């Protein structure tokens, strides 16, 4: 039998081993960007710090960086309040799943289901405005992340790792939650007559959407309070600008009966992706980052949405086009009173989501096949699809742009026509 001293020695060794593992885990998680990215960013900044633009940028960046470092303790305190242990992780399942739900309100899956649903069974005007604001807010947010290159909180308990290769400020979750929630609720309150109780419910949804989505970024340890404040204020500004000037201008363009309109929109959005790349000087940074691909997804989605709406308006539904011209909004939200209507909504929504996901995957596989057979060198053809999509921007960006354009076009043109619910 083991003696008491032997047991104590074993416990001491086990505790030391556990502490070492915890330290290793802390080192692994708390390095938000790899050392390779940091070294190359330092070289990039030193090369261009003599220009006035980069001097101003670096001063702003250094000020924000100090604030983010000071706020690390606030992120940790927020997590502790909601029972996140630095060793064991989340201790309260209710809080954990509540904030995970809040995070999904700003993720791709939410937009890929909610926005198409507005086109199929909601108000197409609301869907159009929401998609435009979503595209503007998220694309500018991603651009500023790469412009300022500010790290995420350097803490142990980071509970979401899918954005490890992205910078922090501003929080696009905060930007998107404010822009979409205020757009949807404000539109419904302005154009629809409803009781005070329904207005209260909408106001509650608005507040809950914003608060839970922003709070999830602190709980998961992926953003500092400054990231959220900055994103929130920027989103207010962009939402106002879009509502007052950009949205009416886009409606005028959408009503133009000229084939050069969708072609011009394609060229404009592709040009923005080129501007995004050259302005960030990605060719000087060898490490792949997910933010450029996320921007391609957003821009590609709106490209398909715009082309789909233009095609449907000018070829399949001139009635809605006339209503847009006269300003008589075609209000499509209404209460369903029978089981068959609810069943129709559920079935078409499920079929629609499956169809747009299949369209995306088919487009992606087809383009990868073309790349491997007609573009890539022989020594690069053996790479897997995932390796190509996470190492080469010249492969990833065009494929994401085209495949997500197919999602937008199918959601706004093909599926509404097939479902017989053309706006």
GROMACS .gro file of N, CA and C in nm, residues 80 100 122 316:
model
   12
   80UNK      N    1  -1.689   3.649  -1.503
   80UNK     CA    2  -1.701   3.595  -1.367
   80UNK      C    3  -1.842   3.618  -1.312
  100UNK      N    4  -2.482   3.215  -2.619
  100UNK     CA    5  -2.457   3.151  -2.749
  100UNK      C    6  -2.568   3.186  -2.847
  122UNK      N    7  -4.247   3.778  -4.601
  122UNK     CA    8  -4.257   3.903  -4.529
  122UNK      C    9  -4.280   4.019  -4.622
  316UNK      N   10  -4.059   3.969  -6.425
  316UNK     CA   11  -4.162   3.881  -6.370
  316UNK      C   12  -4.270   3.951  -6.290
   0.00000   0.00000   0.00000
